[in-house]
Tab-separated table of C-alpha atoms in Angstrom:
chain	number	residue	atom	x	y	z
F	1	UNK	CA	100.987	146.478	97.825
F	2	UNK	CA	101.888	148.765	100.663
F	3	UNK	CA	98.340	149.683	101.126
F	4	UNK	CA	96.829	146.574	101.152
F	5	UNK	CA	99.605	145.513	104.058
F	6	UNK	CA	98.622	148.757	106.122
F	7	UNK	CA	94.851	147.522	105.882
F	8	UNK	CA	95.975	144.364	106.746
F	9	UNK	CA	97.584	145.348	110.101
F	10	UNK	CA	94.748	147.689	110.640
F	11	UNK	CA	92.518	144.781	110.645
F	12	UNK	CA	94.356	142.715	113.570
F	13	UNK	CA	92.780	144.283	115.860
F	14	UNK	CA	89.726	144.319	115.217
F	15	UNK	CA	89.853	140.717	114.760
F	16	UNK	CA	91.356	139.674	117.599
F	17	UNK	CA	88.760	141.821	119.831
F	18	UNK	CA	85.988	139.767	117.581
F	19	UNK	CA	88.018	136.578	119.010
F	20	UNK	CA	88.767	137.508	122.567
F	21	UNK	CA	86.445	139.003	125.454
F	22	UNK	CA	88.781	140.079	127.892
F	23	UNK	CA	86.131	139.495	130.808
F	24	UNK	CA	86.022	135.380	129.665
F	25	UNK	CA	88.070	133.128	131.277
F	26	UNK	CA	88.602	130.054	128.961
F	27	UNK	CA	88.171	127.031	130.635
F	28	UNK	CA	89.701	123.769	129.338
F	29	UNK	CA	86.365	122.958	127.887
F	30	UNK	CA	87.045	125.193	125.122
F	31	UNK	CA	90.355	123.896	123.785
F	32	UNK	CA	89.469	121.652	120.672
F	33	UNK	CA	89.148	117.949	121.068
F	34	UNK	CA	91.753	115.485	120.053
F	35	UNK	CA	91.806	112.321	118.377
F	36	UNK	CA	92.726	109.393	120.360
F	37	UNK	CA	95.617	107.238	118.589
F	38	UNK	CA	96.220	103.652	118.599
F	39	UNK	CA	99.767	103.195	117.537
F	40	UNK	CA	100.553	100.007	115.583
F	41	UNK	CA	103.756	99.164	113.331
F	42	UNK	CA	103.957	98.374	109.421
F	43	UNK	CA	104.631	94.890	109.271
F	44	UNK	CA	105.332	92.599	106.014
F	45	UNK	CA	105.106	96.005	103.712
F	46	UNK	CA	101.635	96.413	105.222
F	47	UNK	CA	99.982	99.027	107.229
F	48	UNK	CA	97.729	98.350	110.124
F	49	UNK	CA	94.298	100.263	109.934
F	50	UNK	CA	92.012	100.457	112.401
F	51	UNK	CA	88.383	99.583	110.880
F	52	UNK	CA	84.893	99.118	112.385
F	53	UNK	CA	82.662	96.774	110.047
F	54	UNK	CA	79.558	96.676	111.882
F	55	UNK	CA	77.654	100.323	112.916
F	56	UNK	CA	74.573	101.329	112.795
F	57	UNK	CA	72.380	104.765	113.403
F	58	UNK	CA	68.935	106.397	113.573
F	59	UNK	CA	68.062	104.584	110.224
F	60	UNK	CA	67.831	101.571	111.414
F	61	UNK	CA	67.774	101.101	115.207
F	62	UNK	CA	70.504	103.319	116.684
F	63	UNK	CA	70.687	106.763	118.573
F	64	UNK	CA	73.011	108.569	116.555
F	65	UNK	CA	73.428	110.230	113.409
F	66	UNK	CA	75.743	108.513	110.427
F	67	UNK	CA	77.836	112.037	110.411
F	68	UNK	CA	78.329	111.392	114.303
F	69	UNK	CA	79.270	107.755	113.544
F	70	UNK	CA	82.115	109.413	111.541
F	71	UNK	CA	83.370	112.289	114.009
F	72	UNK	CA	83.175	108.995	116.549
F	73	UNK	CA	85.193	107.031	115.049
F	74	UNK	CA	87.750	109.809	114.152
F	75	UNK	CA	88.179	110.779	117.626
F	76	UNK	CA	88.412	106.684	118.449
F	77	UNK	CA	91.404	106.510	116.312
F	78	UNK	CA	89.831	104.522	113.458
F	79	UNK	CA	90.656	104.890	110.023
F	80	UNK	CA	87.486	103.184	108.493
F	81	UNK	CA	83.963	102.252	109.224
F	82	UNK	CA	80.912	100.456	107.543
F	83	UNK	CA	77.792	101.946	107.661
F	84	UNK	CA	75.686	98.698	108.166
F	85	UNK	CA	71.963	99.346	108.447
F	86	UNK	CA	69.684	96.611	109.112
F	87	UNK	CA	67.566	96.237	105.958
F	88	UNK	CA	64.692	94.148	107.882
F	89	UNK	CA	64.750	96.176	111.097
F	90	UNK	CA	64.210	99.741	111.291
F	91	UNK	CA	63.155	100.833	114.604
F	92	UNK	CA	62.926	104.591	114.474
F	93	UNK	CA	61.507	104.597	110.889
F	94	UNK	CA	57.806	104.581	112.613
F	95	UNK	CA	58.881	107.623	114.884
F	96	UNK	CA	60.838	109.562	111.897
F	97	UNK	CA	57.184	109.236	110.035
F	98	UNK	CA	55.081	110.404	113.497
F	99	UNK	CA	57.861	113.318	113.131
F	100	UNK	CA	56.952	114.369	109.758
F	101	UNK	CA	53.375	114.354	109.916
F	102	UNK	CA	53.070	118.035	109.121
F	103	UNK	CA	54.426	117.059	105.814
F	104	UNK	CA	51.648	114.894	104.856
F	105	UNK	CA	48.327	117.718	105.924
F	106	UNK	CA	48.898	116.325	109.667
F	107	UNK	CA	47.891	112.890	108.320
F	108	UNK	CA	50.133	110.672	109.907
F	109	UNK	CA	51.938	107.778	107.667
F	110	UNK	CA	52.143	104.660	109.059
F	111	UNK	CA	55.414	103.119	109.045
F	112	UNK	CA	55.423	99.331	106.836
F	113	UNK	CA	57.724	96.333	106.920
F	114	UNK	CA	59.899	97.698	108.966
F	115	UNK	CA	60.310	94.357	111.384
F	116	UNK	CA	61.087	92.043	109.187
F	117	UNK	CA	62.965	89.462	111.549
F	118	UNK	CA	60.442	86.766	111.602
F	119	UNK	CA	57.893	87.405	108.948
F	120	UNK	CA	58.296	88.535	105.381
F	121	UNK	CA	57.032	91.963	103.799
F	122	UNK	CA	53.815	92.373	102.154
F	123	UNK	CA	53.416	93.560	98.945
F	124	UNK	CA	54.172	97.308	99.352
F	125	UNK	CA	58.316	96.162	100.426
F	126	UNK	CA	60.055	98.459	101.782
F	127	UNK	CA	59.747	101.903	101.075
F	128	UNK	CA	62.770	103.584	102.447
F	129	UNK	CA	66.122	104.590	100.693
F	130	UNK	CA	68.810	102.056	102.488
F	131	UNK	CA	71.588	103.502	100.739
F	132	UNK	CA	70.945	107.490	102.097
F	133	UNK	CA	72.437	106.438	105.490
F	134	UNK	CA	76.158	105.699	103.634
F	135	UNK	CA	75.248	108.682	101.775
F	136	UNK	CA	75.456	110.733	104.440
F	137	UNK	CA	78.302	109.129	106.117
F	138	UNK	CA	80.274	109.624	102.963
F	139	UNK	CA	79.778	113.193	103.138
F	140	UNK	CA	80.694	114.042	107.011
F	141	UNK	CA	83.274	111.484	106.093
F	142	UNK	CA	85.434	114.139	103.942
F	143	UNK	CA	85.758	116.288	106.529
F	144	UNK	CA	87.428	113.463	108.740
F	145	UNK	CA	89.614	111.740	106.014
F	146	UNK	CA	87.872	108.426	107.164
F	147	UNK	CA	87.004	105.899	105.019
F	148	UNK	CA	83.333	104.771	104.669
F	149	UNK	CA	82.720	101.204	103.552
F	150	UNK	CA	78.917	101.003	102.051
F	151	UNK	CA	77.148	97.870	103.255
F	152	UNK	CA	73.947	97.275	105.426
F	153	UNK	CA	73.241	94.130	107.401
F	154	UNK	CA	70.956	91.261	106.557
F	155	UNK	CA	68.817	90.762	109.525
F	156	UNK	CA	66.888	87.926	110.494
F	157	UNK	CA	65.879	85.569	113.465
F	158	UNK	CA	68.430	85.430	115.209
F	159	UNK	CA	68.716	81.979	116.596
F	160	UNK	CA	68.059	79.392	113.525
F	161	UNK	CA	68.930	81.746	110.621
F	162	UNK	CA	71.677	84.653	112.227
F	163	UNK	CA	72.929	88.419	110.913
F	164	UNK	CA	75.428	88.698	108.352
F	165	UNK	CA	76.746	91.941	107.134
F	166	UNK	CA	76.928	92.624	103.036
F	167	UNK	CA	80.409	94.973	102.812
F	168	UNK	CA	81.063	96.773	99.501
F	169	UNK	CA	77.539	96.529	98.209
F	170	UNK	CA	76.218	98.870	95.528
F	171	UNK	CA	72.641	99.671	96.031
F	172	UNK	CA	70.917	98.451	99.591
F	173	UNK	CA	67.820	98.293	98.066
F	174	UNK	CA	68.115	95.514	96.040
F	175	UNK	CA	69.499	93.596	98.882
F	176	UNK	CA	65.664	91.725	100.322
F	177	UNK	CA	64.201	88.526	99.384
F	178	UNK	CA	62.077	86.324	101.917
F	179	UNK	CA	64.447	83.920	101.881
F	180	UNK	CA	67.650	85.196	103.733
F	181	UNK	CA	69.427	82.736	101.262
F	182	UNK	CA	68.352	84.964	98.139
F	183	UNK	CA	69.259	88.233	100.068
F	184	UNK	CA	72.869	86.670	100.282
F	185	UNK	CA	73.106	85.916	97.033
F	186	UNK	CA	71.701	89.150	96.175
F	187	UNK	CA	74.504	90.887	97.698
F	188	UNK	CA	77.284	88.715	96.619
F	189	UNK	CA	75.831	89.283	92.525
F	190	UNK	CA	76.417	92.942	93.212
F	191	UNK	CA	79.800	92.569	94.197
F	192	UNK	CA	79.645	92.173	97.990
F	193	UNK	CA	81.966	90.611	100.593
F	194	UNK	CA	79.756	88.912	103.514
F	195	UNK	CA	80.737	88.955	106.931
F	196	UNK	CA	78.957	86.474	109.351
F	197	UNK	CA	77.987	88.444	112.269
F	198	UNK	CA	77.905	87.546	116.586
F	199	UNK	CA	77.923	83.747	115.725
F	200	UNK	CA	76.777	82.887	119.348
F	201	UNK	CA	74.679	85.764	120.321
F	202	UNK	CA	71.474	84.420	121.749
F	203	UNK	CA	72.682	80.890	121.190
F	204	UNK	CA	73.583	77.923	123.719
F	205	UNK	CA	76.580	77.313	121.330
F	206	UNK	CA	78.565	78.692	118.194
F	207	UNK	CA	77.973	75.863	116.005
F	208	UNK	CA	76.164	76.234	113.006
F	209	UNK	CA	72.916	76.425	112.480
F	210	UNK	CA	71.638	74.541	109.467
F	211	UNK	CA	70.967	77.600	107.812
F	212	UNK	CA	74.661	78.506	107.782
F	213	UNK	CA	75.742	75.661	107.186
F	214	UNK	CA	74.340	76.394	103.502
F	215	UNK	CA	75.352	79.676	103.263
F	216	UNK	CA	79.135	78.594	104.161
F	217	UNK	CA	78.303	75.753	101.738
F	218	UNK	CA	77.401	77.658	98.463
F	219	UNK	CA	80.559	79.948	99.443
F	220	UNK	CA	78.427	82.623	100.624
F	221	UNK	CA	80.362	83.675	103.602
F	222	UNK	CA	83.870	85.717	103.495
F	223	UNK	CA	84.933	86.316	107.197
F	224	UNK	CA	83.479	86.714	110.682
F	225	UNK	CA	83.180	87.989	113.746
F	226	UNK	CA	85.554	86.581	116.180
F	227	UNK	CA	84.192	89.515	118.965
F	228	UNK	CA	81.186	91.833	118.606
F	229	UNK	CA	81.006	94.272	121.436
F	230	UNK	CA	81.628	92.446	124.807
F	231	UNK	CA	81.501	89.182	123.654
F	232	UNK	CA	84.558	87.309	122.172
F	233	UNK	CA	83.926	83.678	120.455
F	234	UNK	CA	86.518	81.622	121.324
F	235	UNK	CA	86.327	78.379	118.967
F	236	UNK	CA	85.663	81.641	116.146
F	237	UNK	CA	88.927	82.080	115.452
F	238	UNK	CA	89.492	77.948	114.702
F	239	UNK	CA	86.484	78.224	112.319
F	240	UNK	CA	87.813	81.191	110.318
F	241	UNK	CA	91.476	79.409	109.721
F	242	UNK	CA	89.765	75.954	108.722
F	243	UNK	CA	87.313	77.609	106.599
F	244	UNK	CA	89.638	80.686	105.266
F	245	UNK	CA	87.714	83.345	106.213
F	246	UNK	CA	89.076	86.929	107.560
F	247	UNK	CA	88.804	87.714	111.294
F	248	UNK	CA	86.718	90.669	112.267
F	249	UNK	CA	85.943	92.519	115.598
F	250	UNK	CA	83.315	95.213	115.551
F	251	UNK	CA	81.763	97.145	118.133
F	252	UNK	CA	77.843	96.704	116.433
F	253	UNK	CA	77.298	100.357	117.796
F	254	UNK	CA	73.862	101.362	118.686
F	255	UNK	CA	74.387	103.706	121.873
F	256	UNK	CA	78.044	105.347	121.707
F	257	UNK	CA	81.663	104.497	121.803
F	258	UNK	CA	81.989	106.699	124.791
F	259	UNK	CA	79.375	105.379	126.472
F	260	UNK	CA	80.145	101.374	125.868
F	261	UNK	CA	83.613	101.954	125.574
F	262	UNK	CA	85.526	105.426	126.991
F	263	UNK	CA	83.766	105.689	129.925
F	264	UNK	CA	84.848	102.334	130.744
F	265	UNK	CA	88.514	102.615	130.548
F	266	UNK	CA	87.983	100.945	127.217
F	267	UNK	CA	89.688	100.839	123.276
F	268	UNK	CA	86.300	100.168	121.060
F	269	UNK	CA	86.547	97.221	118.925
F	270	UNK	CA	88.535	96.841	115.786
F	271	UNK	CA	89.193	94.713	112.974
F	272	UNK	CA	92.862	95.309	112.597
F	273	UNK	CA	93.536	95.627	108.626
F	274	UNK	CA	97.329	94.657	106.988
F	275	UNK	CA	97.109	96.562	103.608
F	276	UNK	CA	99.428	98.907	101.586
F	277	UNK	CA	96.570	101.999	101.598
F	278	UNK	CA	93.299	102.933	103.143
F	279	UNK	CA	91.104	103.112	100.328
F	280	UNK	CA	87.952	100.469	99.446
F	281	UNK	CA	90.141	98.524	97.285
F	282	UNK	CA	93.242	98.777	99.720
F	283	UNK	CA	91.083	97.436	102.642
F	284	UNK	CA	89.017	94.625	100.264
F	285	UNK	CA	91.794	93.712	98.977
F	286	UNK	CA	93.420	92.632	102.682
F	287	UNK	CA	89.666	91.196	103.650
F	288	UNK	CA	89.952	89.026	100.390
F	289	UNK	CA	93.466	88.246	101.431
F	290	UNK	CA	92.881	87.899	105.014
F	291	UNK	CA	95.280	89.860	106.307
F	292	UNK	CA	93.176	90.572	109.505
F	293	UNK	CA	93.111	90.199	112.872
F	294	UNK	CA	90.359	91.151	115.575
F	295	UNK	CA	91.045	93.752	118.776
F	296	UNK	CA	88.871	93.538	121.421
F	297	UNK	CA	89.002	93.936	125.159
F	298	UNK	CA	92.672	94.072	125.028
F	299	UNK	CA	92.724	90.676	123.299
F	300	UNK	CA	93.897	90.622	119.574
F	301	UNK	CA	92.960	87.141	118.189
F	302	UNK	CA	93.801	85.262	114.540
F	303	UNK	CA	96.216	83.941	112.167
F	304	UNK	CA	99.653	82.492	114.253
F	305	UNK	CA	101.898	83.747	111.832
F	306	UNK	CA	100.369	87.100	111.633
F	307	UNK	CA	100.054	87.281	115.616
F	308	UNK	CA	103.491	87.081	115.951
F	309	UNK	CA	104.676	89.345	113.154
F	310	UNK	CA	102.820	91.950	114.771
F	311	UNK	CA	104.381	91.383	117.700
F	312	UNK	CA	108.047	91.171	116.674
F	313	UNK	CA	107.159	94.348	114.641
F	314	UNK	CA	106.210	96.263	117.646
F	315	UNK	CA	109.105	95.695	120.026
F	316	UNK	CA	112.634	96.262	120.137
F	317	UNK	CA	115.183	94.543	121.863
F	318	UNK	CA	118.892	94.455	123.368
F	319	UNK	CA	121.484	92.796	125.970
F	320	UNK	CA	122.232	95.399	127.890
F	321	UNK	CA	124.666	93.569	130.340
F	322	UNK	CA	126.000	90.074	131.455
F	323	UNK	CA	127.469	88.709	134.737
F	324	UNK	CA	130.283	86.940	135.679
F	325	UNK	CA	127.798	83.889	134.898
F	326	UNK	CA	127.111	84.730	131.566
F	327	UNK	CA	123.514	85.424	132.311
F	328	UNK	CA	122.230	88.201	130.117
F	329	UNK	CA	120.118	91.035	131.009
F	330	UNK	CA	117.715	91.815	128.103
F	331	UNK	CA	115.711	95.398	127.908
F	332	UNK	CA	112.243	94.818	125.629
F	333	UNK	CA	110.409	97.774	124.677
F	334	UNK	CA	107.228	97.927	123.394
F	335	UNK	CA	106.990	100.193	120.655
F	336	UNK	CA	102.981	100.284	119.830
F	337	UNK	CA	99.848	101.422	121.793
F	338	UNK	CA	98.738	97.624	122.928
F	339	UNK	CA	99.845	96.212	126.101
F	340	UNK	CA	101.221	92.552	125.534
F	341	UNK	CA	101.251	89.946	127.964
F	342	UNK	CA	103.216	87.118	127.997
F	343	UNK	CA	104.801	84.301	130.147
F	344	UNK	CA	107.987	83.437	130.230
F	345	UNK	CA	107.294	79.373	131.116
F	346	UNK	CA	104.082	77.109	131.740
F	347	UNK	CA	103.822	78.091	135.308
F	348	UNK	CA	104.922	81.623	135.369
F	349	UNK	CA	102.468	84.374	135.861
F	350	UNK	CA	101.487	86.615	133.169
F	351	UNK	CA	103.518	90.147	133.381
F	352	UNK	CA	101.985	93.331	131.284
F	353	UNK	CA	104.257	94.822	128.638
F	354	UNK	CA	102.894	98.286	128.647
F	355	UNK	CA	102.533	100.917	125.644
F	356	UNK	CA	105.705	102.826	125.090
F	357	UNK	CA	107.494	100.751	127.886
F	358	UNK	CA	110.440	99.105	128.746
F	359	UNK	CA	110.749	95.902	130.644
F	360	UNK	CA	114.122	94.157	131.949
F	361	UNK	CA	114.782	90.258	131.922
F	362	UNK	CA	117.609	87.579	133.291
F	363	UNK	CA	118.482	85.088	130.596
F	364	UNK	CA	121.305	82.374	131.193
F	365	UNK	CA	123.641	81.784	129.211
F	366	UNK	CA	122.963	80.049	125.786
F	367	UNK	CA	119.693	80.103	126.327
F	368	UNK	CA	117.054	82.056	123.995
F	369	UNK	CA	114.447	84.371	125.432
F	370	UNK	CA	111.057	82.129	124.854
F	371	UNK	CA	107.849	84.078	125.421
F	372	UNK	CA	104.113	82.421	125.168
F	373	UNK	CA	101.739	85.628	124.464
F	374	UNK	CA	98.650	84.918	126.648
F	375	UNK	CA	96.306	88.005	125.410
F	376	UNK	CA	96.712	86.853	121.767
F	377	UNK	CA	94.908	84.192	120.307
F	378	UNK	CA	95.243	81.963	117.527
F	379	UNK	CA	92.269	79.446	118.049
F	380	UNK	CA	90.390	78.341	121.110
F	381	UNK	CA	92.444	79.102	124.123
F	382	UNK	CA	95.718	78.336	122.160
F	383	UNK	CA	98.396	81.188	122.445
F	384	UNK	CA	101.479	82.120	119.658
F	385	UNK	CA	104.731	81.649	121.742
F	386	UNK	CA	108.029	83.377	120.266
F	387	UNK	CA	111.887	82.727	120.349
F	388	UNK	CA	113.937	85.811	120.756
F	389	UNK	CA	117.367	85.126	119.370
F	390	UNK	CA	119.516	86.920	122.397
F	391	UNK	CA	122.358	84.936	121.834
């Protein structure tokens, strides 16, 4: 044993001159990156995880890799994603086959069916492998300890028929029909949850189209997007509480987070997810529940009840003196990584409460503290308002 220790220590050196160039000066550059957190509180028994359920990459028509998708999102502070490929619309598929020519004697393949939005494939379908993309998410993915969600997105004009995403699914592939109604059905006999994606992108309006008015009909549709990258749909969040569907925001990535939201100023997009573990049945489980709400743009919109038990969960609160009056001066301190705002009456102005802050307010006597919380939404322009019992 005594040998092996004196090779040991005879080793360090040489090591650490493998490690260290005394001519380098490190810069900051070199110091390993970090992971950005978004601190939220347990509320109701539930954790709060941070999920993305719309992404896309090179295999479909996005500029990144799946196993970048996953480092992103790690260093975003998510917990989960959703690799969601469109299965009618794979842009780079004709330049991954130009690529690869070399393969085939230098005879180029040409690339089939994949536009799919407004006609229908020909007989040869589509020949690529839709589920590879989660594939290789999955495996990046244990290096991260984030959770991949297989699913790929059902793609078709935009206007008159919409996108929906298929969550859970079990084999892409099997996913296309001609008629977008079949593909939905497709996905939900294999086990899928359906999210109804951007429900007023390149519309005058976020009413249904006939089309979805079917696919809500036949029970085809489990939740929706309330925001998709910039855009937040405000009547959204009255349409998922009448028809019982879960809230989602999702950032639809096709450049990169840093570049649509970091270098901004911004938090990406999130579909904020109450369950008791991050694991596919922990987070279906809370989608089938709908115990969600949506983060975007510093807005968090959804369920009342929900709104405000995330917001009671993330402060804390105390008297911490009273005048001769008996007014009451009462210290709130946020406790999580969003910044509330809230009014205090109808005509006040909105006042920031600020991550990891602490905020001092007058109360008179025998009066409650009564706050209406404008940057959380529980239908169209309609804010939760709390009673603080300061009594």
């Amino acid at each position: 044993m005594k040998r092996i220790f004196i090779a040991f220590l005879a080793l360090l050196p040489l090591s650490a001159a493998a490690q260290y160039n005394p001519e380098t000066l490190r810069t900051p550059v070199a110091q390993p990156p970090q992971r950005v957190e978004f601190v939220l509180p347990a509320v109701n028994g539930y954790n709060i995880y941070k999920v993305d359920l719309h992404i896309h990459s090179i295999y479909s028509d996005a500029e990144t890799t799946p196993a970048y998708r996953v480092r992103e999102a790690y260093y975003d502070g998510l917990d989960a994603i959703a690799i969601t490929e469109h299965v009618e619309y794979r842009r780079i598929e004709p330049k991954m086959l130009k690529f690869l020519k070399g393969y085939t004697g230098g005879k180029a393949l040409k690339a089939e069916n994949t536009d799919l939005i407004r006609k229908d494939a020909t007989e040869s379908g589509i020949k690529a492998d839709l589920n590879y993309p989660v594939q290789e998410a999955v495996k990046e993915s244990k290096k991260y300890g984030i959770l991949v969600i297989p699913g790929a997105e059902i793609t078709r004009e935009p206007v008159k028929i919409g996108h929906f995403n298929a969550l859970f699914t079990k084999d892409n592939n099997t996913l296309y029909d001609p008629d977008p109604l079949v593909s939905l059905k497709n996905a939900r006999k294999q086990g899928a949850l359906i999210q109804h994606n951007h429900p007023g992108w390149r519309r005058t309006s976020c009413a249904k189209t006939d089309f979805e008015k079917k696919a809500y009909a036949e029970g085809l549709i489990d939740g929706i997007e309330v925001a998709n990258g910039g855009s937040l749909y405000l009547p959204i969040t009255d349409r998922a509480r009448e028809e019982n569907l879960f809230v989602a925001s999702n950032t639809d990535i096709h450049t990169t987070t840093a570049e649509y939201y970091r270098l901004k100023g911004q938090n990406r997009n999130m579909t904020l997810v109450f369950a008791k573990e991050c694991t596919l049945e922990g987070i279906r489980e809370a989608l089938e529940a709908k115990r969600t709400l949506a983060y975007a743009g510093g807005y968090i919109c959804g369920n009342e009840q929900l709104l405000k038990d995330l917001f009671l969960a993330s402060i804390r609160y105390e008297v911490v003196g009273t005048d001769k009056k008996g007014t009451r001066t009462v210290r709130l301190t946020n406790m999580c990584s969003f910044t509330y705002q809230y009014k205090t009456s109808k005509n006040a102005l909105p006042v920031d409460l600020k991550p990891f802050q602490s905020i001092q307010l007058n109360v008179a006597k025998g009066k409650n503290l009564k706050l209406t919380l404008t940057n959380l939404l529980c239908g169209d322009n309609v804010h939760p308002a709390v009673t603080l019992d300061v009594k």
